[in-house]
Amino acid sequence: KNFYTINDSKALANAMLAKLPDGKREIELTHVQVFLSELWDRAKKKTPANESPVLKPELVEETDNLEGVLNSFLKKQLQQLDEKYAKDYALEVLESMISERHTKLQLSEQAIANDLQRKDKQVELSLLLQDLEQNRLLRSQKSGEQTQYEISHDLLALAVGQNLTEEMQMRQKAEEVYKVYEERQGYLSQNEIDHIRP
């Protein structure tokens, strides 16, 4: 039995590649995998239960771009992980791994654990990191004896930043304000007081 069929594979490949950036005349395999995952979901939605999904060029939409596909992919993966772990815990881990400007950071498991402890979040971190890596949200690499983790792509890190909960955004703002307060010497100006007041 075929689990799926493909209509005009060459046209499908060309339609996908036209939507993926190739500034260095290279396409990242992760991008292709994520795009195919999105097209698979679209094909399944349009397929009756007793039939195999059909992958075809028409599934690629005019408005598709890598940022949008990554954002959709992120939301679906987080929804699945929320069912396995507590709500938003996977997002909390990913939030630990981005900078204030929503670029990706490289962190060890211990550094992520310390951040979660600071946030008062308890989770089976080793298992969650494995799941995040298996779901292509993270990648790991050995640095000496230690394993470092990072979000798999800069645009995915940006998508994480854009999907933070209100609580996470408020916590980031509070940390930013406290940093201003800590670095200040002498009296605070009226502007600084107004900034800190909320």
PDB file of C-alpha atoms in Angstrom:
ATOM      1  CA  LYS A   1       0.000   0.000   0.000  1.00  0.00           C
ATOM      2  CA  ASN A   2       1.249   3.518  -0.819  1.00  0.00           C
ATOM      3  CA  PHE A   3       1.176   5.895   2.143  1.00  0.00           C
ATOM      4  CA  TYR A   4       1.242   8.880  -0.225  1.00  0.00           C
ATOM      5  CA  THR A   5       1.566   9.765  -3.891  1.00  0.00           C
ATOM      6  CA  ILE A   6       3.354  12.612  -5.661  1.00  0.00           C
ATOM      7  CA  ASN A   7       2.027  14.496  -8.663  1.00  0.00           C
ATOM      8  CA  ASP A   8       4.750  16.022 -10.857  1.00  0.00           C
ATOM      9  CA  SER A   9       7.674  15.718  -8.444  1.00  0.00           C
ATOM     10  CA  LYS A  10       9.901  18.036 -10.514  1.00  0.00           C
ATOM     11  CA  ALA A  11       7.331  20.868 -10.480  1.00  0.00           C
ATOM     12  CA  LEU A  12       6.778  20.298  -6.738  1.00  0.00           C
ATOM     13  CA  ALA A  13      10.531  20.538  -6.055  1.00  0.00           C
ATOM     14  CA  ASN A  14      10.823  23.717  -8.153  1.00  0.00           C
ATOM     15  CA  ALA A  15       7.793  25.305  -6.416  1.00  0.00           C
ATOM     16  CA  MET A  16       9.351  24.594  -2.996  1.00  0.00           C
ATOM     17  CA  LEU A  17      12.856  25.733  -3.928  1.00  0.00           C
ATOM     18  CA  ALA A  18      11.463  29.016  -5.296  1.00  0.00           C
ATOM     19  CA  LYS A  19      10.234  29.791  -1.762  1.00  0.00           C
ATOM     20  CA  LEU A  20      13.493  28.944   0.035  1.00  0.00           C
ATOM     21  CA  PRO A  21      16.412  31.393   0.317  1.00  0.00           C
ATOM     22  CA  ASP A  22      19.593  30.320  -1.475  1.00  0.00           C
ATOM     23  CA  GLY A  23      21.902  33.321  -1.120  1.00  0.00           C
ATOM     24  CA  LYS A  24      24.958  31.026  -1.169  1.00  0.00           C
ATOM     25  CA  ARG A  25      23.424  28.843  -3.898  1.00  0.00           C
ATOM     26  CA  GLU A  26      22.722  26.255  -1.185  1.00  0.00           C
ATOM     27  CA  ILE A  27      19.466  25.088   0.414  1.00  0.00           C
ATOM     28  CA  GLU A  28      19.540  23.856   4.007  1.00  0.00           C
ATOM     29  CA  LEU A  29      18.160  20.344   4.376  1.00  0.00           C
ATOM     30  CA  THR A  30      16.298  21.387   7.558  1.00  0.00           C
ATOM     31  CA  HIS A  31      14.337  23.981   5.557  1.00  0.00           C
ATOM     32  CA  VAL A  32      13.309  21.363   3.005  1.00  0.00           C
ATOM     33  CA  GLN A  33      12.243  18.969   5.794  1.00  0.00           C
ATOM     34  CA  VAL A  34      10.154  21.644   7.516  1.00  0.00           C
ATOM     35  CA  PHE A  35       8.553  22.739   4.242  1.00  0.00           C
ATOM     36  CA  LEU A  36       7.710  19.109   3.367  1.00  0.00           C
ATOM     37  CA  SER A  37       6.203  18.669   6.841  1.00  0.00           C
ATOM     38  CA  GLU A  38       3.944  21.688   6.208  1.00  0.00           C
ATOM     39  CA  LEU A  39       2.930  20.387   2.758  1.00  0.00           C
ATOM     40  CA  TRP A  40       2.231  16.952   4.250  1.00  0.00           C
ATOM     41  CA  ASP A  41      -0.165  18.515   6.785  1.00  0.00           C
ATOM     42  CA  ARG A  42      -1.905  20.450   4.000  1.00  0.00           C
ATOM     43  CA  ALA A  43      -2.213  17.306   1.859  1.00  0.00           C
ATOM     44  CA  LYS A  44      -3.627  15.280   4.763  1.00  0.00           C
ATOM     45  CA  LYS A  45      -6.280  17.936   5.446  1.00  0.00           C
ATOM     46  CA  LYS A  46      -7.480  17.709   1.831  1.00  0.00           C
ATOM     47  CA  THR A  47      -7.538  13.894   1.739  1.00  0.00           C
ATOM     48  CA  PRO A  48     -10.489  11.662   2.690  1.00  0.00           C
ATOM     49  CA  ALA A  49      -9.725   9.212   5.530  1.00  0.00           C
ATOM     50  CA  ASN A  50      -9.610   6.125   3.280  1.00  0.00           C
ATOM     51  CA  GLU A  51      -7.218   7.638   0.701  1.00  0.00           C
ATOM     52  CA  SER A  52      -3.478   8.375   0.605  1.00  0.00           C
ATOM     53  CA  PRO A  53      -2.368  12.045   0.730  1.00  0.00           C
ATOM     54  CA  VAL A  54      -1.207  13.526  -2.583  1.00  0.00           C
ATOM     55  CA  LEU A  55       1.823  15.809  -2.580  1.00  0.00           C
ATOM     56  CA  LYS A  56       1.542  18.215  -5.528  1.00  0.00           C
ATOM     57  CA  PRO A  57       2.821  21.638  -6.632  1.00  0.00           C
ATOM     58  CA  GLU A  58      -0.572  23.266  -5.949  1.00  0.00           C
ATOM     59  CA  LEU A  59       0.005  22.792  -2.198  1.00  0.00           C
ATOM     60  CA  VAL A  60       2.693  25.502  -2.332  1.00  0.00           C
ATOM     61  CA  GLU A  61       0.884  28.800  -1.773  1.00  0.00           C
ATOM     62  CA  GLU A  62       1.681  32.174  -3.315  1.00  0.00           C
ATOM     63  CA  THR A  63       2.242  33.707   0.135  1.00  0.00           C
ATOM     64  CA  ASP A  64       4.576  30.958   1.393  1.00  0.00           C
ATOM     65  CA  ASN A  65       7.979  32.007   2.665  1.00  0.00           C
ATOM     66  CA  LEU A  66      10.477  30.388   4.999  1.00  0.00           C
ATOM     67  CA  GLU A  67       9.599  32.614   7.972  1.00  0.00           C
ATOM     68  CA  GLY A  68       5.887  31.782   7.734  1.00  0.00           C
ATOM     69  CA  VAL A  69       6.487  28.058   7.266  1.00  0.00           C
ATOM     70  CA  LEU A  70       8.872  27.979  10.256  1.00  0.00           C
ATOM     71  CA  ASN A  71       6.330  29.854  12.392  1.00  0.00           C
ATOM     72  CA  SER A  72       3.580  27.369  11.482  1.00  0.00           C
ATOM     73  CA  PHE A  73       5.966  24.466  12.137  1.00  0.00           C
ATOM     74  CA  LEU A  74       6.966  25.877  15.531  1.00  0.00           C
ATOM     75  CA  LYS A  75       3.351  26.268  16.677  1.00  0.00           C
ATOM     76  CA  LYS A  76       2.455  22.698  15.693  1.00  0.00           C
ATOM     77  CA  GLN A  77       5.510  21.243  17.448  1.00  0.00           C
ATOM     78  CA  LEU A  78       4.868  23.272  20.619  1.00  0.00           C
ATOM     79  CA  GLN A  79       1.243  22.123  20.683  1.00  0.00           C
ATOM     80  CA  GLN A  80       2.375  18.481  20.593  1.00  0.00           C
ATOM     81  CA  LEU A  81       5.005  19.037  23.293  1.00  0.00           C
ATOM     82  CA  ASP A  82       2.468  20.841  25.519  1.00  0.00           C
ATOM     83  CA  GLU A  83       0.428  17.618  25.529  1.00  0.00           C
ATOM     84  CA  LYS A  84       3.442  15.567  26.652  1.00  0.00           C
ATOM     85  CA  TYR A  85       4.891  18.060  29.152  1.00  0.00           C
ATOM     86  CA  ALA A  86       3.283  20.954  31.041  1.00  0.00           C
ATOM     87  CA  LYS A  87       1.870  23.832  28.984  1.00  0.00           C
ATOM     88  CA  ASP A  88       4.493  26.257  27.625  1.00  0.00           C
ATOM     89  CA  TYR A  89       7.451  24.365  29.125  1.00  0.00           C
ATOM     90  CA  ALA A  90       8.976  23.664  25.712  1.00  0.00           C
ATOM     91  CA  LEU A  91       8.545  27.368  24.891  1.00  0.00           C
ATOM     92  CA  GLU A  92      10.202  28.267  28.234  1.00  0.00           C
ATOM     93  CA  VAL A  93      13.253  26.194  27.223  1.00  0.00           C
ATOM     94  CA  LEU A  94      13.377  27.831  23.798  1.00  0.00           C
ATOM     95  CA  GLU A  95      12.939  31.278  25.385  1.00  0.00           C
ATOM     96  CA  SER A  96      16.080  30.572  27.463  1.00  0.00           C
ATOM     97  CA  MET A  97      17.956  30.065  24.210  1.00  0.00           C
ATOM     98  CA  ILE A  98      17.293  33.404  22.511  1.00  0.00           C
ATOM     99  CA  SER A  99      18.783  36.831  23.115  1.00  0.00           C
ATOM    100  CA  GLU A 100      16.858  40.045  23.774  1.00  0.00           C
ATOM    101  CA  ARG A 101      16.934  40.620  19.994  1.00  0.00           C
ATOM    102  CA  HIS A 102      15.543  37.125  19.333  1.00  0.00           C
ATOM    103  CA  THR A 103      18.735  35.659  17.925  1.00  0.00           C
ATOM    104  CA  LYS A 104      19.818  32.135  18.894  1.00  0.00           C
ATOM    105  CA  LEU A 105      22.241  31.407  21.726  1.00  0.00           C
ATOM    106  CA  GLN A 106      24.359  28.306  22.375  1.00  0.00           C
ATOM    107  CA  LEU A 107      23.776  26.890  25.865  1.00  0.00           C
ATOM    108  CA  SER A 108      24.655  23.774  27.821  1.00  0.00           C
ATOM    109  CA  GLU A 109      21.956  21.663  29.465  1.00  0.00           C
ATOM    110  CA  GLN A 110      23.133  22.971  32.851  1.00  0.00           C
ATOM    111  CA  ALA A 111      22.770  26.609  31.770  1.00  0.00           C
ATOM    112  CA  ILE A 112      19.228  25.901  30.528  1.00  0.00           C
ATOM    113  CA  ALA A 113      18.435  24.064  33.780  1.00  0.00           C
ATOM    114  CA  ASN A 114      19.701  27.053  35.795  1.00  0.00           C
ATOM    115  CA  ASP A 115      17.462  29.387  33.800  1.00  0.00           C
ATOM    116  CA  LEU A 116      14.413  27.168  34.348  1.00  0.00           C
ATOM    117  CA  GLN A 117      15.189  26.995  38.073  1.00  0.00           C
ATOM    118  CA  ARG A 118      15.377  30.793  38.177  1.00  0.00           C
ATOM    119  CA  LYS A 119      11.934  30.879  36.521  1.00  0.00           C
ATOM    120  CA  ASP A 120      10.708  28.276  39.065  1.00  0.00           C
ATOM    121  CA  LYS A 121       9.887  25.767  36.290  1.00  0.00           C
ATOM    122  CA  GLN A 122      10.315  22.021  36.871  1.00  0.00           C
ATOM    123  CA  VAL A 123      10.614  19.729  33.851  1.00  0.00           C
ATOM    124  CA  GLU A 124      12.422  16.528  32.769  1.00  0.00           C
ATOM    125  CA  LEU A 125      14.908  18.619  30.836  1.00  0.00           C
ATOM    126  CA  SER A 126      17.033  15.849  29.291  1.00  0.00           C
ATOM    127  CA  LEU A 127      13.944  14.211  27.765  1.00  0.00           C
ATOM    128  CA  LEU A 128      12.531  17.540  26.598  1.00  0.00           C
ATOM    129  CA  LEU A 129      15.853  18.483  24.948  1.00  0.00           C
ATOM    130  CA  GLN A 130      15.852  15.114  23.141  1.00  0.00           C
ATOM    131  CA  ASP A 131      12.293  15.742  21.917  1.00  0.00           C
ATOM    132  CA  LEU A 132      13.121  19.293  20.810  1.00  0.00           C
ATOM    133  CA  GLU A 133      16.106  17.955  18.853  1.00  0.00           C
ATOM    134  CA  GLN A 134      14.120  15.075  17.363  1.00  0.00           C
ATOM    135  CA  ASN A 135      11.395  17.556  16.311  1.00  0.00           C
ATOM    136  CA  ARG A 136      14.081  19.655  14.536  1.00  0.00           C
ATOM    137  CA  LEU A 137      13.619  22.688  16.801  1.00  0.00           C
ATOM    138  CA  LEU A 138      17.091  22.316  18.364  1.00  0.00           C
ATOM    139  CA  ARG A 139      20.433  20.986  17.268  1.00  0.00           C
ATOM    140  CA  SER A 140      23.302  19.899  19.494  1.00  0.00           C
ATOM    141  CA  GLN A 141      27.049  19.808  19.107  1.00  0.00           C
ATOM    142  CA  LYS A 142      29.902  18.663  21.279  1.00  0.00           C
ATOM    143  CA  SER A 143      32.203  21.339  22.663  1.00  0.00           C
ATOM    144  CA  GLY A 144      35.001  19.511  24.476  1.00  0.00           C
ATOM    145  CA  GLU A 145      33.285  17.278  27.034  1.00  0.00           C
ATOM    146  CA  GLN A 146      30.093  19.328  27.029  1.00  0.00           C
ATOM    147  CA  THR A 147      27.114  19.275  24.681  1.00  0.00           C
ATOM    148  CA  GLN A 148      25.865  22.677  23.534  1.00  0.00           C
ATOM    149  CA  TYR A 149      22.320  23.234  22.282  1.00  0.00           C
ATOM    150  CA  GLU A 150      20.989  25.916  19.969  1.00  0.00           C
ATOM    151  CA  ILE A 151      17.770  26.628  18.081  1.00  0.00           C
ATOM    152  CA  SER A 152      18.105  25.078  14.631  1.00  0.00           C
ATOM    153  CA  HIS A 153      17.813  28.306  12.621  1.00  0.00           C
ATOM    154  CA  ASP A 154      17.966  32.097  13.095  1.00  0.00           C
ATOM    155  CA  LEU A 155      14.470  32.553  11.638  1.00  0.00           C
ATOM    156  CA  LEU A 156      13.145  29.916  14.037  1.00  0.00           C
ATOM    157  CA  ALA A 157      14.710  31.848  16.935  1.00  0.00           C
ATOM    158  CA  LEU A 158      12.874  34.930  15.648  1.00  0.00           C
ATOM    159  CA  ALA A 159       9.627  32.923  15.510  1.00  0.00           C
ATOM    160  CA  VAL A 160      10.192  31.834  19.135  1.00  0.00           C
ATOM    161  CA  GLY A 161      10.578  35.492  20.136  1.00  0.00           C
ATOM    162  CA  GLN A 162       7.356  36.385  18.324  1.00  0.00           C
ATOM    163  CA  ASN A 163       5.439  33.569  20.066  1.00  0.00           C
ATOM    164  CA  LEU A 164       6.387  34.337  23.673  1.00  0.00           C
ATOM    165  CA  THR A 165       3.464  34.399  26.092  1.00  0.00           C
ATOM    166  CA  GLU A 166       2.447  37.646  27.788  1.00  0.00           C
ATOM    167  CA  GLU A 167       3.965  36.359  31.039  1.00  0.00           C
ATOM    168  CA  MET A 168       7.319  35.743  29.323  1.00  0.00           C
ATOM    169  CA  GLN A 169       7.279  39.181  27.705  1.00  0.00           C
ATOM    170  CA  MET A 170       6.513  40.835  31.065  1.00  0.00           C
ATOM    171  CA  ARG A 171       9.288  38.862  32.755  1.00  0.00           C
ATOM    172  CA  GLN A 172      11.774  39.960  30.069  1.00  0.00           C
ATOM    173  CA  LYS A 173      10.672  43.574  30.503  1.00  0.00           C
ATOM    174  CA  ALA A 174      11.070  43.323  34.298  1.00  0.00           C
ATOM    175  CA  GLU A 175      14.590  41.904  33.871  1.00  0.00           C
ATOM    176  CA  GLU A 176      15.489  44.696  31.455  1.00  0.00           C
ATOM    177  CA  VAL A 177      14.194  47.324  33.896  1.00  0.00           C
ATOM    178  CA  TYR A 178      16.038  45.745  36.815  1.00  0.00           C
ATOM    179  CA  LYS A 179      19.258  45.752  34.796  1.00  0.00           C
ATOM    180  CA  VAL A 180      18.870  49.523  34.246  1.00  0.00           C
ATOM    181  CA  TYR A 181      18.305  49.934  37.997  1.00  0.00           C
ATOM    182  CA  GLU A 182      21.345  47.788  38.934  1.00  0.00           C
ATOM    183  CA  GLU A 183      23.704  49.599  36.568  1.00  0.00           C
ATOM    184  CA  ARG A 184      22.600  53.038  37.707  1.00  0.00           C
ATOM    185  CA  GLN A 185      24.795  55.026  40.084  1.00  0.00           C
ATOM    186  CA  GLY A 186      23.432  57.959  42.025  1.00  0.00           C
ATOM    187  CA  TYR A 187      19.862  59.187  41.717  1.00  0.00           C
ATOM    188  CA  LEU A 188      17.388  58.049  39.063  1.00  0.00           C
ATOM    189  CA  SER A 189      16.102  60.575  36.549  1.00  0.00           C
ATOM    190  CA  GLN A 190      12.356  61.144  36.095  1.00  0.00           C
ATOM    191  CA  ASN A 191      12.527  59.248  32.772  1.00  0.00           C
ATOM    192  CA  GLU A 192      14.130  56.235  34.466  1.00  0.00           C
ATOM    193  CA  ILE A 193      11.526  56.309  37.236  1.00  0.00           C
ATOM    194  CA  ASP A 194       8.739  56.408  34.620  1.00  0.00           C
ATOM    195  CA  HIS A 195      10.405  53.465  32.838  1.00  0.00           C
ATOM    196  CA  ILE A 196      10.614  51.404  36.032  1.00  0.00           C
ATOM    197  CA  ARG A 197       7.174  52.373  37.414  1.00  0.00           C
ATOM    198  CA  PRO A 198       5.128  49.624  35.628  1.00  0.00           C
TER     199      PRO A 198
END
